[in-house]
Structure formats: structure tokens, C-alpha cells
Coordinates of C-alpha atoms in Angstrom, one line a residue:
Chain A
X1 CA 0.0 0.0 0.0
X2 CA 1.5 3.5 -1.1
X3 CA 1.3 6.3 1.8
X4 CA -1.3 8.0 -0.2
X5 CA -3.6 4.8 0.3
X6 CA -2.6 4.3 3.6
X7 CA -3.3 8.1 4.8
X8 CA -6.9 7.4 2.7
X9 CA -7.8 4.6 4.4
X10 CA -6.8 6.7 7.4
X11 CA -8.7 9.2 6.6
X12 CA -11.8 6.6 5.7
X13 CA -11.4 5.2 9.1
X14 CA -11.1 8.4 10.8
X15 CA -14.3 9.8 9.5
X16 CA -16.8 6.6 10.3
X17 CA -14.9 6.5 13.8
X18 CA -16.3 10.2 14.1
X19 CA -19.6 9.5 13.5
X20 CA -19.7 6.5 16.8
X21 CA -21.4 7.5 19.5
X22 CA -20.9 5.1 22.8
X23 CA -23.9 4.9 25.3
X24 CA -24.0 2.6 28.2
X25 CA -26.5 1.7 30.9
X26 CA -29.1 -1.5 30.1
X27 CA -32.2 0.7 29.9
X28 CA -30.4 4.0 27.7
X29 CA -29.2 0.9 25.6
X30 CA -32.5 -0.9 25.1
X31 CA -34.1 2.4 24.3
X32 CA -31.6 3.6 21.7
X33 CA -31.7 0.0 20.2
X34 CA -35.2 0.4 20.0
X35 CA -35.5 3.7 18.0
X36 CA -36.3 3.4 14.3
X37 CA -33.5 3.1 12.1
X38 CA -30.6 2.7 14.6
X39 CA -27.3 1.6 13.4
X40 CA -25.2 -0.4 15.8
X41 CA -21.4 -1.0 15.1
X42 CA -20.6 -2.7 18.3
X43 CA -22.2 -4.0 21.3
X44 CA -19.9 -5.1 24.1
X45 CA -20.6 -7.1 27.0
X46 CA -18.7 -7.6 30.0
X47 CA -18.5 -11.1 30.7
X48 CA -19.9 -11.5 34.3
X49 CA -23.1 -10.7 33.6
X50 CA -25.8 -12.8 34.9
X51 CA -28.7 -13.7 32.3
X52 CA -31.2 -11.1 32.0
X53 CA -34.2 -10.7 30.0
X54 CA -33.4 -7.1 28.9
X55 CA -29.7 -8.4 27.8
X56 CA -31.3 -11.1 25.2
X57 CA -33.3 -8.2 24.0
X58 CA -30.4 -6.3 23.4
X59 CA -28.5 -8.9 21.9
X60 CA -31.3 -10.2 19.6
X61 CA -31.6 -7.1 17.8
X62 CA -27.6 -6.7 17.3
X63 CA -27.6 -10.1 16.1
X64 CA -30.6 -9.3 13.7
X65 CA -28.2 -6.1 12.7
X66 CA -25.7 -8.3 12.2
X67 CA -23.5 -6.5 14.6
X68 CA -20.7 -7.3 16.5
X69 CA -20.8 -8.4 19.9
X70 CA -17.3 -8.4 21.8
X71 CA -17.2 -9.5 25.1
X72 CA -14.9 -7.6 28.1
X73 CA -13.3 -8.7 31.3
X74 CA -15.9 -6.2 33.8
X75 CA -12.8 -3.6 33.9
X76 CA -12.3 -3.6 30.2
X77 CA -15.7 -2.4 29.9
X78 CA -15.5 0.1 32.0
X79 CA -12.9 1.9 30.1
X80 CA -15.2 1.3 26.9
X81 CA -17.7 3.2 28.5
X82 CA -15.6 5.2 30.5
X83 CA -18.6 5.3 33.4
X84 CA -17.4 2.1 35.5
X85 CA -20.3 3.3 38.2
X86 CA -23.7 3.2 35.4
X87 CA -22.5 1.2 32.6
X88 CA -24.6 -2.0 34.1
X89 CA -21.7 -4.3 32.0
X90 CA -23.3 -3.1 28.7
X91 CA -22.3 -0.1 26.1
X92 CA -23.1 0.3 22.4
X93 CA -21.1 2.3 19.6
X94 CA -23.8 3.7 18.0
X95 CA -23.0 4.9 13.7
X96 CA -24.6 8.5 13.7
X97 CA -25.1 9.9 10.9
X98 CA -26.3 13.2 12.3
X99 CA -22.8 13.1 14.3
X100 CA -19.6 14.7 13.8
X101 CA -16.5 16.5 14.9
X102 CA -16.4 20.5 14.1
X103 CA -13.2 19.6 11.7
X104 CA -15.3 18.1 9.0
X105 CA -18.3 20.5 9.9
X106 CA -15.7 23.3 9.2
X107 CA -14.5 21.8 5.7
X108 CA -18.2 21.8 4.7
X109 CA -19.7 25.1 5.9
X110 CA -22.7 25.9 4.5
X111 CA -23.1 29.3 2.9
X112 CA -25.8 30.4 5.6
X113 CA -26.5 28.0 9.1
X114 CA -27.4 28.8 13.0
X115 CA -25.9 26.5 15.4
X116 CA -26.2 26.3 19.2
X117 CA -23.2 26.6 21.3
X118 CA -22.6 25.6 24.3
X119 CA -20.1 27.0 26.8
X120 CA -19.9 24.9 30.3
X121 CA -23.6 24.0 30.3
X122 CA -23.4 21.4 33.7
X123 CA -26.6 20.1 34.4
X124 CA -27.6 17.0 32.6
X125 CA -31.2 18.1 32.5
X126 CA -30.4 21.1 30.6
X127 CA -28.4 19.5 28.3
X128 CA -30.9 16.4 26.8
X129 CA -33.5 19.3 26.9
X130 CA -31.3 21.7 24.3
X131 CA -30.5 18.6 22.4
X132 CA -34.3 17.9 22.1
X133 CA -34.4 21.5 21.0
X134 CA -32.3 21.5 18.5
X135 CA -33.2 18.2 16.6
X136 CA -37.2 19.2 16.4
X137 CA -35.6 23.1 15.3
X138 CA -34.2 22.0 12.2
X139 CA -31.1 24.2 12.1
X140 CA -27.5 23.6 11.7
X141 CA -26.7 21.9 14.6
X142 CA -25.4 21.6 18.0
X143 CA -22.0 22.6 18.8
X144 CA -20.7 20.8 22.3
X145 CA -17.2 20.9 23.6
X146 CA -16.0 17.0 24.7
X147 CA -14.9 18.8 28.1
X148 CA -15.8 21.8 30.5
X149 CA -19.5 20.5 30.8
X150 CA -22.2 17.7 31.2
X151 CA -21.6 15.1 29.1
X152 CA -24.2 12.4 27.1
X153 CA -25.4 9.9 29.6
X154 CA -28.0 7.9 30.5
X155 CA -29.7 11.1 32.2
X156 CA -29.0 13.0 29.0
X157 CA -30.3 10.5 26.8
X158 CA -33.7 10.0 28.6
X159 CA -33.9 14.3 28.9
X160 CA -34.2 14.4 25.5
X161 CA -36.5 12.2 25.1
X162 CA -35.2 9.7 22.3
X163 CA -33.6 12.7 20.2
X164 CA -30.6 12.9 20.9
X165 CA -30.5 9.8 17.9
X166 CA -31.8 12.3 15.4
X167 CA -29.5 15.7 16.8
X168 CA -27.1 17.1 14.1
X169 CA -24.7 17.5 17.0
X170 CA -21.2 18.9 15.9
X171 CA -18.1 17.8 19.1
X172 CA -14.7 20.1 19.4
X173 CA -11.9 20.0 22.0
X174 CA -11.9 23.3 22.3
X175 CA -15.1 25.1 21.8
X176 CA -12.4 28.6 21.7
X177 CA -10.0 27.5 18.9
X178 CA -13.8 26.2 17.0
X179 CA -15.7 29.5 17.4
X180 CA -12.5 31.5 16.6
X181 CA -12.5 29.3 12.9
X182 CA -15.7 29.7 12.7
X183 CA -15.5 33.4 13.0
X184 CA -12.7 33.6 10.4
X185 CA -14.8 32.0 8.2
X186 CA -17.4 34.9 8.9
X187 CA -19.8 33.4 11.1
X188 CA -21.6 35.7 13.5
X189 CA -20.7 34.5 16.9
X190 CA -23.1 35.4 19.8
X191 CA -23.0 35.6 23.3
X192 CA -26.8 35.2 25.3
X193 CA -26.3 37.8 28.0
X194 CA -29.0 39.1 29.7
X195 CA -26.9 42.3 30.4
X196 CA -26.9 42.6 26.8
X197 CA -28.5 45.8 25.2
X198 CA -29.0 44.3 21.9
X199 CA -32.1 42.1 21.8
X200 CA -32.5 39.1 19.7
X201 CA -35.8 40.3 17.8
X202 CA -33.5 43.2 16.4
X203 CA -30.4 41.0 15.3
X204 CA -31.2 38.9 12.0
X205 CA -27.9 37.4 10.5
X206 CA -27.2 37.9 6.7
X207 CA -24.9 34.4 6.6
X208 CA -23.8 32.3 9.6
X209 CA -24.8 32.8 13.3
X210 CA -23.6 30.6 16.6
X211 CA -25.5 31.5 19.7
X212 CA -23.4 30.6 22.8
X213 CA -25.0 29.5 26.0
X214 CA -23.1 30.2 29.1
X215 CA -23.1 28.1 32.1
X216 CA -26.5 28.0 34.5
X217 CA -25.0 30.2 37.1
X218 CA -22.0 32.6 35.2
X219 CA -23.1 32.9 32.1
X220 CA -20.6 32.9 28.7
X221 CA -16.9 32.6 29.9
X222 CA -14.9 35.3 29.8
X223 CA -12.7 33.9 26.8
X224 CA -15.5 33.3 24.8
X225 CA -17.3 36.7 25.3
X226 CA -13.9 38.4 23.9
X227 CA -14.3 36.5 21.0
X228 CA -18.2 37.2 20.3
X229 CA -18.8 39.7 18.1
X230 CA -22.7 40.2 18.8
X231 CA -24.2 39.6 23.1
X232 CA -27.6 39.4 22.7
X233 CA -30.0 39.1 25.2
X234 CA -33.9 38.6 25.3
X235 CA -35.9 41.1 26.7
X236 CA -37.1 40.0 30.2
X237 CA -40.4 41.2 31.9
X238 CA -41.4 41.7 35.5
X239 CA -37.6 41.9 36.8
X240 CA -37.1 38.1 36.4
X241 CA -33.3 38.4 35.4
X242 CA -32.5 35.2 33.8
X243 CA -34.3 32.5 31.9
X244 CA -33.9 28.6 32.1
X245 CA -30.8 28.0 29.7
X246 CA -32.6 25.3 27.9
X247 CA -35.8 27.9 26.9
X248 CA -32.6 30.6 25.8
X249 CA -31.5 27.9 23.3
X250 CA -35.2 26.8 22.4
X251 CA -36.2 30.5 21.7
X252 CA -33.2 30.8 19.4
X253 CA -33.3 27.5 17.8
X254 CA -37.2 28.0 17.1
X255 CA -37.0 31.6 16.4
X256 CA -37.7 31.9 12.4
X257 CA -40.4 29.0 12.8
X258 CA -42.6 30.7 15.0
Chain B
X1 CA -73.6 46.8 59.9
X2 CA -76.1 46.7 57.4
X3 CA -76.3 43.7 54.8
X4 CA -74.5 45.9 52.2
X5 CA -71.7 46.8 54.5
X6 CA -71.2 43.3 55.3
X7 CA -71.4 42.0 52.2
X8 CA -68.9 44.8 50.7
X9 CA -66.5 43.8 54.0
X10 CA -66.7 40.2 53.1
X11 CA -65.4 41.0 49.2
X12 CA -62.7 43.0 51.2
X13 CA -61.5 40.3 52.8
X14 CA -62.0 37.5 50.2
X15 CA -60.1 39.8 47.7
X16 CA -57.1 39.9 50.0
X17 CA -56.9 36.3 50.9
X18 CA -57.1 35.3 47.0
X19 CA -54.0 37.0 46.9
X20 CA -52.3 34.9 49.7
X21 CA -50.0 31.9 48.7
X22 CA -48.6 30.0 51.4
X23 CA -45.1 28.4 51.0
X24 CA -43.7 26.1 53.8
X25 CA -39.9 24.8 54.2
X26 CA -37.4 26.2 55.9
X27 CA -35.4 27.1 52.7
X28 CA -38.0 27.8 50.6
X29 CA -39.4 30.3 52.9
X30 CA -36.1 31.8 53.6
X31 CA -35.5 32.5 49.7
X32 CA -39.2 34.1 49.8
X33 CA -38.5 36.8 52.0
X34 CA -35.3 37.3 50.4
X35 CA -37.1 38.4 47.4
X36 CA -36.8 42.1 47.0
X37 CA -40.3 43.7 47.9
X38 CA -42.1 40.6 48.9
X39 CA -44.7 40.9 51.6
X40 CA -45.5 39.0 54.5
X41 CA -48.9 38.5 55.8
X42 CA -48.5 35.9 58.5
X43 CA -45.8 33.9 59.5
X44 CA -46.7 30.5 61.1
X45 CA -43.8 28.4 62.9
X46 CA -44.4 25.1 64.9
X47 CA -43.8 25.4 68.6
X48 CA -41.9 22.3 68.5
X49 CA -39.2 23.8 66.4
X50 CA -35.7 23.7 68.0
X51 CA -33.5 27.1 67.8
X52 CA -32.2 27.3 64.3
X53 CA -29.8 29.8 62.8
X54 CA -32.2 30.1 59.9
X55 CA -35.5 30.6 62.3
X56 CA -33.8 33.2 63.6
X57 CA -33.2 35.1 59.8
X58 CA -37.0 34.5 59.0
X59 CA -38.6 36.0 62.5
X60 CA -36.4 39.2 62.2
X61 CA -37.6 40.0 58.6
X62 CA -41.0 39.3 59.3
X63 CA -40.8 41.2 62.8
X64 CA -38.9 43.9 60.7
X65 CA -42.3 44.3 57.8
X66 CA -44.2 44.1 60.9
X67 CA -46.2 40.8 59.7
X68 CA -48.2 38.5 62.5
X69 CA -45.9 35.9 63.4
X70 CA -48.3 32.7 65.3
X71 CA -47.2 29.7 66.7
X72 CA -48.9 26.2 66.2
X73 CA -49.0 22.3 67.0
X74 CA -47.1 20.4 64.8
X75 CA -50.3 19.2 63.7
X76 CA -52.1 22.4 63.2
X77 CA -49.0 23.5 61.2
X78 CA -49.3 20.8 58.9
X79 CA -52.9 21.7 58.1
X80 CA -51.8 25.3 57.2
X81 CA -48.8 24.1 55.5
X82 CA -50.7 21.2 53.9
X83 CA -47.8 19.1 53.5
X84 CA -46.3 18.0 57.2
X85 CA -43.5 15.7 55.3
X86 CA -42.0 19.0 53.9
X87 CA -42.7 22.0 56.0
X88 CA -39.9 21.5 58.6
X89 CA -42.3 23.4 60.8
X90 CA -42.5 26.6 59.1
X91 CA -44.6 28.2 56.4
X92 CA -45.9 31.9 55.8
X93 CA -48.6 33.6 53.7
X94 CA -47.4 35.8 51.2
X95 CA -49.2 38.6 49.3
X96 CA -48.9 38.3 46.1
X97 CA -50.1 41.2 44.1
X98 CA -49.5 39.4 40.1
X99 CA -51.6 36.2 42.4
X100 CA -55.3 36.3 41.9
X101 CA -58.3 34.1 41.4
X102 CA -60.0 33.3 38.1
X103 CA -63.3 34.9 38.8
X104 CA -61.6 38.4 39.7
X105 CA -59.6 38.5 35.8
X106 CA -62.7 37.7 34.4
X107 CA -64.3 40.3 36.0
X108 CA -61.9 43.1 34.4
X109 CA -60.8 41.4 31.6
X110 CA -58.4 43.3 29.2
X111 CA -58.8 43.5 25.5
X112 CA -56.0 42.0 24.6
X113 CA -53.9 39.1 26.0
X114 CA -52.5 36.2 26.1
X115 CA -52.4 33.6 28.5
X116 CA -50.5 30.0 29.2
X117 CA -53.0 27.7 30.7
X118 CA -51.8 24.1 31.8
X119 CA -53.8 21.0 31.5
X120 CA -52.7 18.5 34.5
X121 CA -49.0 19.1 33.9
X122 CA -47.4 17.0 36.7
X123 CA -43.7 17.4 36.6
X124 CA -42.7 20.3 39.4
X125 CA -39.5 20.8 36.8
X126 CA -42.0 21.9 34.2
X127 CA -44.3 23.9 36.2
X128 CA -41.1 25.9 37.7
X129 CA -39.8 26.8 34.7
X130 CA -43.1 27.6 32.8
X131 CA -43.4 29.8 35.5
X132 CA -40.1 31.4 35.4
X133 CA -40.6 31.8 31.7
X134 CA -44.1 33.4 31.8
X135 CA -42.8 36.2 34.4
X136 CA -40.0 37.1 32.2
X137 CA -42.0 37.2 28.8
X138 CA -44.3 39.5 29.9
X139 CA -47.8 38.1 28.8
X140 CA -50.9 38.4 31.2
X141 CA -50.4 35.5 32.7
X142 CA -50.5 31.7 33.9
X143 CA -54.2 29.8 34.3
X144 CA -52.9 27.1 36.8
X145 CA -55.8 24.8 38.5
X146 CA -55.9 24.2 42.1
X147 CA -56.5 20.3 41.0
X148 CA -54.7 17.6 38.5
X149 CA -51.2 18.7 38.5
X150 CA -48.3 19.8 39.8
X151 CA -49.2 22.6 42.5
X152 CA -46.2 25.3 44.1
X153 CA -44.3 23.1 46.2
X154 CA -40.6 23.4 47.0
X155 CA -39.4 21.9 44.2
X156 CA -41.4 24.2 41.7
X157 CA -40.4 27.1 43.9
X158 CA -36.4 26.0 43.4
X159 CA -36.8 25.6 39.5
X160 CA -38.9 29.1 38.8
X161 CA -35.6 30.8 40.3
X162 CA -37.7 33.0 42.3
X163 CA -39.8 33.9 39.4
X164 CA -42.7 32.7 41.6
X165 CA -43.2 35.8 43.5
X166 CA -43.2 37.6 40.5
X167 CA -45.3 35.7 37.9
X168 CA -49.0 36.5 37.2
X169 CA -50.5 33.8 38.2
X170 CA -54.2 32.9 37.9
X171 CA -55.8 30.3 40.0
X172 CA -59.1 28.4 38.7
X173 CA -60.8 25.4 40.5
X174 CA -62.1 24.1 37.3
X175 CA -59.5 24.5 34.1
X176 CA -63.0 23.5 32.0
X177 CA -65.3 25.7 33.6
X178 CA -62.9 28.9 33.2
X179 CA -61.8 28.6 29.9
X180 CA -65.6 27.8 29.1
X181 CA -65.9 31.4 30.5
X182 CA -63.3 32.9 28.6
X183 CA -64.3 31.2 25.5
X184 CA -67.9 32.8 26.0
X185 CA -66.1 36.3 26.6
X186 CA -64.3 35.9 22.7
X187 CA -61.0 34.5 24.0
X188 CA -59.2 32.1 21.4
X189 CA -59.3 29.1 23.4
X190 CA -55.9 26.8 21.6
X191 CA -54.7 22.9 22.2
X192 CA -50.7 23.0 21.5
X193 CA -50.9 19.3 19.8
X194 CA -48.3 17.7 17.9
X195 CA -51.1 16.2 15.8
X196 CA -52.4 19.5 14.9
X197 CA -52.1 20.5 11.3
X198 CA -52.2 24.7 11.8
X199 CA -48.5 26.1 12.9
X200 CA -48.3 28.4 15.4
X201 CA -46.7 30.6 12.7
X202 CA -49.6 30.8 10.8
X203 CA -51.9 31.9 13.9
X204 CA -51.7 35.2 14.9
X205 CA -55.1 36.2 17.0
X206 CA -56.7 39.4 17.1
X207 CA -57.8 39.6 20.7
X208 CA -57.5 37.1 23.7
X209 CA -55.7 33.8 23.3
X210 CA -55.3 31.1 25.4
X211 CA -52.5 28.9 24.6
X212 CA -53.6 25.0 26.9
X213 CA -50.6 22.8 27.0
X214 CA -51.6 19.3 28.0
X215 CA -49.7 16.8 30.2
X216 CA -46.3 15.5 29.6
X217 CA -47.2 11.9 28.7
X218 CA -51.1 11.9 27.5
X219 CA -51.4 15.8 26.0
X220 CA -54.8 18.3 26.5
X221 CA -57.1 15.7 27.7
X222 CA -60.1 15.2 25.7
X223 CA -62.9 17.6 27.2
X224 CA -60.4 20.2 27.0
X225 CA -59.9 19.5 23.7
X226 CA -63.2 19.4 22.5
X227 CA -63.6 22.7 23.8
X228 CA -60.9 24.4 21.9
X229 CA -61.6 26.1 19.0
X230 CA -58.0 26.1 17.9
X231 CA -55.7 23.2 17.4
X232 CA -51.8 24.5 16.8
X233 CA -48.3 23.1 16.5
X234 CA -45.4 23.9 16.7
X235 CA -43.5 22.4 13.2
X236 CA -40.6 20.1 13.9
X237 CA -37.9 18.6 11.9
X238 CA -36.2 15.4 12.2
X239 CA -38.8 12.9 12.9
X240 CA -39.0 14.5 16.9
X241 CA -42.4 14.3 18.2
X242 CA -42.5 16.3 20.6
X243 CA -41.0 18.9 23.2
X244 CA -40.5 19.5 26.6
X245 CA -44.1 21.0 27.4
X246 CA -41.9 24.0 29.4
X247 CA -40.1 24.8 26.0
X248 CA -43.3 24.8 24.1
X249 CA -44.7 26.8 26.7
X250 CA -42.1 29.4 26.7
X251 CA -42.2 29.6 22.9
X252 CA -45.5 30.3 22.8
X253 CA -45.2 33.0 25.6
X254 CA -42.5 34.8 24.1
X255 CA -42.8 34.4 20.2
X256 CA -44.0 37.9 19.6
X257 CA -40.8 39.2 21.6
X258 CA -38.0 37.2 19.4

């Protein structure tokens, strides 16, 4: 094989690796394997599991897939799952096809797109609900950072209610070095403040726009407000000073549709 | 005092205590009278209670506004507080001024609005933060039975983020009855349904609309349906269903604002 094969196939292997997501838990398992037109690449087992109805379930409709199913040594599947403490001695890799990493989302950038951003969002809750959001939206996609906030799990999954299956969600390391490509590309990139004094209903993007979402309690980090060239906030009644950050991201997600 | 002066008296007094909500729990109440300009009408601690740090905070602001501060049973507590497993022998009666009952709107009903009205929503989550995001959008109000869902508790106090004491709320014994009243006085009375074929886009009321959102599993039950004379959803990509009845709540509450 010449280099130039071998960095293809590379390349090939790289990009369906990309689009895995890995669940765990028997119950988050069951019910992903259970959703319409679910691809699994791999179910692993670890192999002091006792025999249980939901486990032939789950192995049935693998088999039926004609997936693989590796068995682990208990620890081994812990550092599949990475969540030794809810993994219940069962993960998935799931094939997403609505899943990617912000390097292949940047090499395709469509002309005009909104995507959610989130910067430190903590509470699991919060998260599946945004991710709900923005698959029944319809826009872009979501942007979440692999670190610095809550992460997919079993309470994520059931939060958003079966979509996080059907979320265009887009990962990065480092949600800073993606929203500063982003912005050289000449996406908009907003900060949701509500000391803002520009509201949403009078900014409408010509091109690409990123709404960040700061964490529940401080809001958009420093670093990332420096690099946002719009804070926006929505006007707020009654001197309530804040809104749930899961409504923020629904009212921009839905925005144009309603 | 002639039958007119009593009967005026007794509209007085009724008028005021429809404006009382009681909230119980040591934390809970301590966050209440926190609340910049909140008012305290009586303050009702068990005789039981041992000397607590927090006590303490509570009796000086209420001694402070000058509010009746009685002391009960454990027992009769419970029957003010209405919830003895909570209240941690404590609960006070604020005076709400955005808290009234359904027969006092009707009476001076404006123009124009637009209210959220739930129909047996049970999840305390939900309720807190349709709450929180009715306050902060500014519309007339929230219709919120006393029966067949999730009433202000704790819980819904914690996840309106003080919102509560600053929502509009509107209290009705019987969700059917009331919007069979406000139906009669011209209101748009509308179902949020996923099943519905008109968008919300596409609806745009002249007058009174009241926007029912039904319960997180089963939807606007069927009697409430039947009385709507508008069916609406909100459109939705990617095969999701449905959304988190707080988001479509909020959506609806603030989609002439964004």
C-alpha cells in the first residue's frame, strides 16, 4: 500500500470513527436500540453478567443487525464506557449519521447556518432538553465541547426524550480554537447575556450565526465573550433576570419557525 | 352593619386572601423573604421547632415588615402548611399582588392578552420553569388549576428561580369551567398538539388567546380539547415528536418578543 492509500484509508477510518457515539447503561441501551433506524457497530458485553431478560433483548436485535458483539473482562468495559459506576456491564457504539467532529463540519460550511453553542452547560437536565431543542428546530446543529460541561449519559439520553438519535450535533476540543474558525470564516458569533442591550428580535444574521450559551450560574466565559462579536439578550419582563438556559436555546433554535 | 356593609367587608377580605400563597420549608421560605419587595402576611412556625440559625433570619424580617408571626402544634402546622413531610415546621402567607383568582380576571378582563393555561402538567420541573418563563415574557399571565397537576411546592419554587413571587398567576378550580368562561367572553381558546395541522406561525389572533398545554405523557385531555376552538403546533424537523411542554410553553409565551 502507497502512503497515499494508507493516509486514505486513514482518513476513511477516521471519519466513520467520528460518527460513533458510545452509550451505556441497560435501559439507555434498550431504548436507543429500540428507536427506528438505529445503526449499531458494536455491542460489548462484560462477561460476568448474569442472564437477563433485557440483555437477550439487546443482543437479539444486534444479532438481527448483524453486529458485533465483543465481550470484556468487567474492567475492560468500563474503560469502553468510561462510566465504570452506570455502565450495568453493557455499552453500544452507536453509527450516527447526524454526528460529527467541528473539523469536518468546518471543511463543509454551508453558505448560511445557526448552530447552538454551548459553553460549560453542567446540568444534565439542561443538556438532553437543548438537544431535544435542536433536533425538532431543524437548524444547523449543535456545537458541544468533549470537556468543561455535562456530558451524554444515561440522564441526557432520557432528557431528550429519544432525540438525541436524530440531533445534528457537531463535538470540538476546544469550543475557543472552534468559534475562533468559525469566525474567520465569517460566522456571526453570539453571546446570550442578559446584560446585553441588543435584543435578539432586532439581530437577524445575513450568513452564519452561533448562539453561545453560558453556564447556569455565570453565564458565557470570559474567553469566549472576547471572541463574540454580537451579546444578545432577550428582553425580560417583570424583573425576572434570567431564563432557564434550555428555553434561551429553544427561543433561538425556534426563532424563524414561530 | 347593614347587609350591604357586610357584604362589601366580606369582598374586602376575600379579595385579599385570593392574593395569599402560602409556602412552607425552611429554605424555601427563607428565599421568599429574600425576594426584594415581597410581603409577608403571616408567619406560622411550629412550637416544636428547635432554635435554628435560619429561624432566627425568618422571625427578624417578618418582625422587621411588621407581619403576625403565630405559633402552632405540629399538627395544626401541617394543616396550614398542607404538606407535614415538607414544611420543617414553618410556612408563611405571602401577598402576592401578580396572584389572583379566576373569577376576579374575568371580571376586568383586558382587550387584549394572552395567557398559558396548563392542563394536568405533573412534573414540578416543568411547572417551575413555565413559571419562570411566563414572568419574564411579559404576557398576562399563567391559568394554573388548584387540582390535576403539579401545585407550588418546593421543588417548583427552586426551578422558577424566584420567578414565583413575580409571575402573574391565575388560579381556577375548574380548568373547564374557566376557559368555558373565557371562550364565552371571545378569547381564542388553543390545544398546542403535535397532531395539529395549523402552525403556530400561521396563527396570529386578534384579541384574547389562550395557549392549553396538556400533560407530559397523554397531552390536552379530551374535554379540554373538545372545547378548543384552535388546534396549533409547533412544526418540527427530524422525525422528533415532541418537546418538553416547558419549551413549548415558553415559545408560545414569548414568540411575539424574538
Amino acid at each position: 500500500m502507497t502512503n497515499k492509500q494508507d493516509s486514505d484509508a486513514y482518513k476513511q477510518k477516521r471519519k466513520f470513527f467520528d460518527k460513533l457515539l458510545t452509550i451505556y447503561g441497560r435501559k439507555p441501551v434498550q431504548e436507543a436500540l429500540q428507536q427506528p433506524g438505529i445503526e449499531i457497530h458494536r455491542l460489548h458485553l462484560a462477561d460476568s453478567n448474569k442472564p437477563a431478560a433485557v440483555l437477550d433483548e439487546i443482543i437479539c436485535i444486534a444479532e438481527r443487525q448483524g453486529a458485533e458483539i465483543c465481550y470484556h473482562s468487567k474492567q475492560a468495559l468500563s474503560r469502553i464506557s468510561k462510566n465504570a459506576k452506570q455502565d450495568q456491564g453493557i455499552a453500544v457504539d452507536l453509527i450516527l449519521h447526524g454526528y460529527q467532529q467541528a473539523d469536518a463540519f468546518l471543511q463543509n460550511l454551508p453558505r448560511q447556518f445557526e448552530l447552538i453553542a454551548l459553553d460549560g452547560i453542567t446540568n444534565p437536565q439542561n443538556l438532553g432538553m437543548i438537544i431535544r431543542s435542536v433536533a425538532a428546530s431543524g437548524i444547523a446543529g449543535l456545537l458541544l465541547p468533549t470537556k468543561g460541561g455535562a456530558q451524554i449519559d444515561p440522564l441526557v439520553i432520557k432528557a431528550s426524550a429519544g432525540a438525541l438519535f436524530r440531533c445534528p450535533i457537531i463535538r470540538c476540543d476546544n469550543l475557543h480554537d472552534t468559534l475562533s474558525q468559525l469566525k474567520a470564516k465569517g460566522a456571526q458569533i453570539c453571546a446570550l447575556s442578559s446584560h446585553a442591550t441588543t435584543s435578539v428580535k432586532d439581530f437577524n444574521p445575513q450568513g452564519a450565526a452561533i448562539y453561545v450559551m453560558g453556564n447556569e450560574t455565570h453565564g458565557v466565559s470570559d474567553d469566549i465573550a472576547k471572541l463574540c462579536n454580537q451579546h444578545l439578550k432577550i428582553p425580560m419582563s417583570n424583573g425576572v433576570e434570567s431564563l432557564n438556559v434550555a428555553v434561551t436555546a429553544s427561543l433561538l433554535a425556534f426563532r424563524s419557525q414561530i
